Amino acid sequence: MQQTKTYLQHGSVSCYQHSCAVAYLSVLISEQLHIRCDQRSMIRGALLHDYYLYDWHIKDQSRPLHGFAHAAFALRNARRDFIINEIEADVIKRHMFPLNITPPSRRESVIVCIADKLCALRETFWKKPYQTS
């Protein structure tokens, strides 16, 4: 996970900051809406959903169409570096719905998918989306 601190995600937000924000918002959504889920797996999946480990702003023929392909790269890397369960794999693999046409099949995946979109919007349109002071 430390390596994700070196890659920008949206605007000035690192992939690490983005993933932490998605995990945090996923917990808020599940708790506020009283959605029962495997919170541990949801958080782990959220933290690893963008674990693709490259700078997507740099064009590279080996990884065209980042939006469509990065979930598969993230899942491959997560399986290589961690022991992940089926829920975590589903969260990582399907977080880009509807850009990727396979919809989330678990409630944890749906929650993370929504949280990811909300965080991406905030990170894209706010100058300092996660300023603490």
PDB file of C-alpha atoms in Angstrom:
ATOM      1  CA  MET A   1       0.000   0.000   0.000  1.00  0.00           C
ATOM      2  CA  GLN A   2       2.872   2.397   0.690  1.00  0.00           C
ATOM      3  CA  GLN A   3       3.718   2.452  -3.008  1.00  0.00           C
ATOM      4  CA  THR A   4       0.287   3.932  -3.809  1.00  0.00           C
ATOM      5  CA  LYS A   5       1.355   7.131  -2.024  1.00  0.00           C
ATOM      6  CA  THR A   6       3.655   7.902  -4.970  1.00  0.00           C
ATOM      7  CA  TYR A   7       0.956   7.870  -7.672  1.00  0.00           C
ATOM      8  CA  LEU A   8      -1.521  10.675  -8.313  1.00  0.00           C
ATOM      9  CA  GLN A   9      -5.114   9.604  -8.729  1.00  0.00           C
ATOM     10  CA  HIS A  10      -7.352  12.641  -9.319  1.00  0.00           C
ATOM     11  CA  GLY A  11      -5.995  16.187  -9.218  1.00  0.00           C
ATOM     12  CA  SER A  12      -3.541  16.487  -6.322  1.00  0.00           C
ATOM     13  CA  VAL A  13      -4.868  13.406  -4.498  1.00  0.00           C
ATOM     14  CA  SER A  14      -2.648  10.328  -4.294  1.00  0.00           C
ATOM     15  CA  CYS A  15      -3.948   6.861  -4.996  1.00  0.00           C
ATOM     16  CA  TYR A  16      -3.382   6.124  -1.297  1.00  0.00           C
ATOM     17  CA  GLN A  17      -5.463   9.113  -0.149  1.00  0.00           C
ATOM     18  CA  HIS A  18      -8.188   8.204  -2.631  1.00  0.00           C
ATOM     19  CA  SER A  19      -8.334   4.582  -1.478  1.00  0.00           C
ATOM     20  CA  CYS A  20      -8.478   5.611   2.194  1.00  0.00           C
ATOM     21  CA  ALA A  21     -11.268   8.085   1.417  1.00  0.00           C
ATOM     22  CA  VAL A  22     -13.222   5.410  -0.473  1.00  0.00           C
ATOM     23  CA  ALA A  23     -12.844   2.984   2.445  1.00  0.00           C
ATOM     24  CA  TYR A  24     -13.963   5.640   4.945  1.00  0.00           C
ATOM     25  CA  LEU A  25     -16.963   6.718   2.861  1.00  0.00           C
ATOM     26  CA  SER A  26     -17.934   3.075   2.287  1.00  0.00           C
ATOM     27  CA  VAL A  27     -18.147   2.552   6.043  1.00  0.00           C
ATOM     28  CA  LEU A  28     -20.213   5.740   6.444  1.00  0.00           C
ATOM     29  CA  ILE A  29     -22.622   4.658   3.710  1.00  0.00           C
ATOM     30  CA  SER A  30     -23.079   1.159   5.118  1.00  0.00           C
ATOM     31  CA  GLU A  31     -23.613   2.458   8.652  1.00  0.00           C
ATOM     32  CA  GLN A  32     -25.885   5.397   7.766  1.00  0.00           C
ATOM     33  CA  LEU A  33     -28.073   3.211   5.557  1.00  0.00           C
ATOM     34  CA  HIS A  34     -27.927   0.272   7.995  1.00  0.00           C
ATOM     35  CA  ILE A  35     -26.651  -2.083   5.306  1.00  0.00           C
ATOM     36  CA  ARG A  36     -25.387  -5.322   6.786  1.00  0.00           C
ATOM     37  CA  CYS A  37     -22.162  -6.364   5.159  1.00  0.00           C
ATOM     38  CA  ASP A  38     -18.746  -7.837   5.790  1.00  0.00           C
ATOM     39  CA  GLN A  39     -17.185  -4.535   6.805  1.00  0.00           C
ATOM     40  CA  ARG A  40     -13.646  -5.900   7.076  1.00  0.00           C
ATOM     41  CA  SER A  41     -13.746  -7.285   3.533  1.00  0.00           C
ATOM     42  CA  MET A  42     -15.387  -4.111   2.246  1.00  0.00           C
ATOM     43  CA  ILE A  43     -12.633  -1.963   3.770  1.00  0.00           C
ATOM     44  CA  ARG A  44      -9.839  -4.218   2.484  1.00  0.00           C
ATOM     45  CA  GLY A  45     -11.402  -4.261  -0.987  1.00  0.00           C
ATOM     46  CA  ALA A  46     -11.777  -0.480  -0.935  1.00  0.00           C
ATOM     47  CA  LEU A  47      -8.154  -0.015   0.095  1.00  0.00           C
ATOM     48  CA  LEU A  48      -7.009  -2.284  -2.757  1.00  0.00           C
ATOM     49  CA  HIS A  49      -9.519  -1.286  -5.456  1.00  0.00           C
ATOM     50  CA  ASP A  50      -6.948   0.909  -7.233  1.00  0.00           C
ATOM     51  CA  TYR A  51      -3.849  -1.149  -6.415  1.00  0.00           C
ATOM     52  CA  TYR A  52      -2.672  -1.079 -10.045  1.00  0.00           C
ATOM     53  CA  LEU A  53       0.777   0.391  -9.135  1.00  0.00           C
ATOM     54  CA  TYR A  54       1.565   2.648 -12.085  1.00  0.00           C
ATOM     55  CA  ASP A  55       1.113   6.299 -13.037  1.00  0.00           C
ATOM     56  CA  TRP A  56      -1.934   6.231 -15.272  1.00  0.00           C
ATOM     57  CA  HIS A  57      -1.200   9.755 -16.465  1.00  0.00           C
ATOM     58  CA  ILE A  58       1.821   8.438 -18.404  1.00  0.00           C
ATOM     59  CA  LYS A  59       0.731   6.811 -21.660  1.00  0.00           C
ATOM     60  CA  ASP A  60       1.977   3.238 -22.075  1.00  0.00           C
ATOM     61  CA  GLN A  61       1.061   0.804 -24.857  1.00  0.00           C
ATOM     62  CA  SER A  62       1.147  -2.126 -22.411  1.00  0.00           C
ATOM     63  CA  ARG A  63      -1.823  -0.691 -20.506  1.00  0.00           C
ATOM     64  CA  PRO A  64      -4.177   1.121 -22.870  1.00  0.00           C
ATOM     65  CA  LEU A  65      -7.534   2.461 -21.727  1.00  0.00           C
ATOM     66  CA  HIS A  66      -6.783   2.785 -18.015  1.00  0.00           C
ATOM     67  CA  GLY A  67     -10.434   3.224 -17.029  1.00  0.00           C
ATOM     68  CA  PHE A  68     -11.376  -0.117 -18.534  1.00  0.00           C
ATOM     69  CA  ALA A  69      -8.270  -2.112 -17.586  1.00  0.00           C
ATOM     70  CA  HIS A  70      -6.993  -0.942 -14.203  1.00  0.00           C
ATOM     71  CA  ALA A  71      -9.386  -3.048 -12.109  1.00  0.00           C
ATOM     72  CA  ALA A  72      -7.846  -6.200 -13.604  1.00  0.00           C
ATOM     73  CA  PHE A  73      -4.321  -4.897 -12.890  1.00  0.00           C
ATOM     74  CA  ALA A  74      -5.348  -4.016  -9.323  1.00  0.00           C
ATOM     75  CA  LEU A  75      -6.845  -7.474  -8.766  1.00  0.00           C
ATOM     76  CA  ARG A  76      -3.741  -9.189 -10.141  1.00  0.00           C
ATOM     77  CA  ASN A  77      -1.463  -7.145  -7.884  1.00  0.00           C
ATOM     78  CA  ALA A  78      -3.679  -7.630  -4.831  1.00  0.00           C
ATOM     79  CA  ARG A  79      -3.684 -11.408  -5.339  1.00  0.00           C
ATOM     80  CA  ARG A  80       0.092 -11.354  -5.745  1.00  0.00           C
ATOM     81  CA  ASP A  81       0.794  -9.272  -2.627  1.00  0.00           C
ATOM     82  CA  PHE A  82      -2.044 -10.221  -0.248  1.00  0.00           C
ATOM     83  CA  ILE A  83      -4.370 -13.070   0.589  1.00  0.00           C
ATOM     84  CA  ILE A  84      -7.777 -11.788  -0.476  1.00  0.00           C
ATOM     85  CA  ASN A  85     -11.190 -13.388  -0.210  1.00  0.00           C
ATOM     86  CA  GLU A  86     -14.032 -13.526  -2.759  1.00  0.00           C
ATOM     87  CA  ILE A  87     -15.721 -10.369  -1.478  1.00  0.00           C
ATOM     88  CA  GLU A  88     -12.492  -8.367  -1.662  1.00  0.00           C
ATOM     89  CA  ALA A  89     -11.843  -9.684  -5.176  1.00  0.00           C
ATOM     90  CA  ASP A  90     -15.371  -8.721  -6.260  1.00  0.00           C
ATOM     91  CA  VAL A  91     -14.946  -5.212  -4.836  1.00  0.00           C
ATOM     92  CA  ILE A  92     -11.685  -4.726  -6.736  1.00  0.00           C
ATOM     93  CA  LYS A  93     -12.849  -6.331  -9.982  1.00  0.00           C
ATOM     94  CA  ARG A  94     -16.204  -4.566 -10.267  1.00  0.00           C
ATOM     95  CA  HIS A  95     -15.646  -1.101  -8.815  1.00  0.00           C
ATOM     96  CA  MET A  96     -15.602   0.499 -12.277  1.00  0.00           C
ATOM     97  CA  PHE A  97     -19.210  -0.338 -13.142  1.00  0.00           C
ATOM     98  CA  PRO A  98     -20.827   0.967 -15.366  1.00  0.00           C
ATOM     99  CA  LEU A  99     -17.660   1.742 -17.382  1.00  0.00           C
ATOM    100  CA  ASN A 100     -16.874  -1.965 -17.059  1.00  0.00           C
ATOM    101  CA  ILE A 101     -20.115  -3.693 -17.930  1.00  0.00           C
ATOM    102  CA  THR A 102     -20.155  -6.402 -15.247  1.00  0.00           C
ATOM    103  CA  PRO A 103     -22.147  -5.036 -12.290  1.00  0.00           C
ATOM    104  CA  PRO A 104     -21.123  -5.580  -8.668  1.00  0.00           C
ATOM    105  CA  SER A 105     -22.531  -8.855  -7.343  1.00  0.00           C
ATOM    106  CA  ARG A 106     -22.210  -8.208  -3.600  1.00  0.00           C
ATOM    107  CA  ARG A 107     -23.484  -5.403  -1.412  1.00  0.00           C
ATOM    108  CA  GLU A 108     -19.916  -4.565  -0.349  1.00  0.00           C
ATOM    109  CA  SER A 109     -19.024  -4.074  -4.018  1.00  0.00           C
ATOM    110  CA  VAL A 110     -22.044  -1.864  -4.654  1.00  0.00           C
ATOM    111  CA  ILE A 111     -21.177   0.343  -1.677  1.00  0.00           C
ATOM    112  CA  VAL A 112     -17.521   0.714  -2.716  1.00  0.00           C
ATOM    113  CA  CYS A 113     -18.524   1.383  -6.326  1.00  0.00           C
ATOM    114  CA  ILE A 114     -20.757   4.266  -5.189  1.00  0.00           C
ATOM    115  CA  ALA A 115     -18.188   5.595  -2.703  1.00  0.00           C
ATOM    116  CA  ASP A 116     -15.506   5.499  -5.413  1.00  0.00           C
ATOM    117  CA  LYS A 117     -17.616   7.625  -7.762  1.00  0.00           C
ATOM    118  CA  LEU A 118     -18.415  10.160  -5.029  1.00  0.00           C
ATOM    119  CA  CYS A 119     -14.764  10.446  -3.977  1.00  0.00           C
ATOM    120  CA  ALA A 120     -13.620  10.777  -7.600  1.00  0.00           C
ATOM    121  CA  LEU A 121     -16.066  13.642  -8.146  1.00  0.00           C
ATOM    122  CA  ARG A 122     -14.869  15.419  -5.017  1.00  0.00           C
ATOM    123  CA  GLU A 123     -11.200  14.911  -5.911  1.00  0.00           C
ATOM    124  CA  THR A 124     -11.720  16.147  -9.457  1.00  0.00           C
ATOM    125  CA  PHE A 125     -13.710  19.294  -8.693  1.00  0.00           C
ATOM    126  CA  TRP A 126     -12.401  20.470  -5.286  1.00  0.00           C
ATOM    127  CA  LYS A 127      -8.986  22.122  -5.121  1.00  0.00           C
ATOM    128  CA  LYS A 128      -8.019  20.539  -1.771  1.00  0.00           C
ATOM    129  CA  PRO A 129     -10.641  17.839  -1.172  1.00  0.00           C
ATOM    130  CA  TYR A 130      -9.156  16.357   2.006  1.00  0.00           C
ATOM    131  CA  GLN A 131      -7.533  19.344   3.698  1.00  0.00           C
ATOM    132  CA  THR A 132      -7.498  18.706   7.455  1.00  0.00           C
ATOM    133  CA  SER A 133      -7.175  22.250   8.808  1.00  0.00           C
TER     134      SER A 133
END
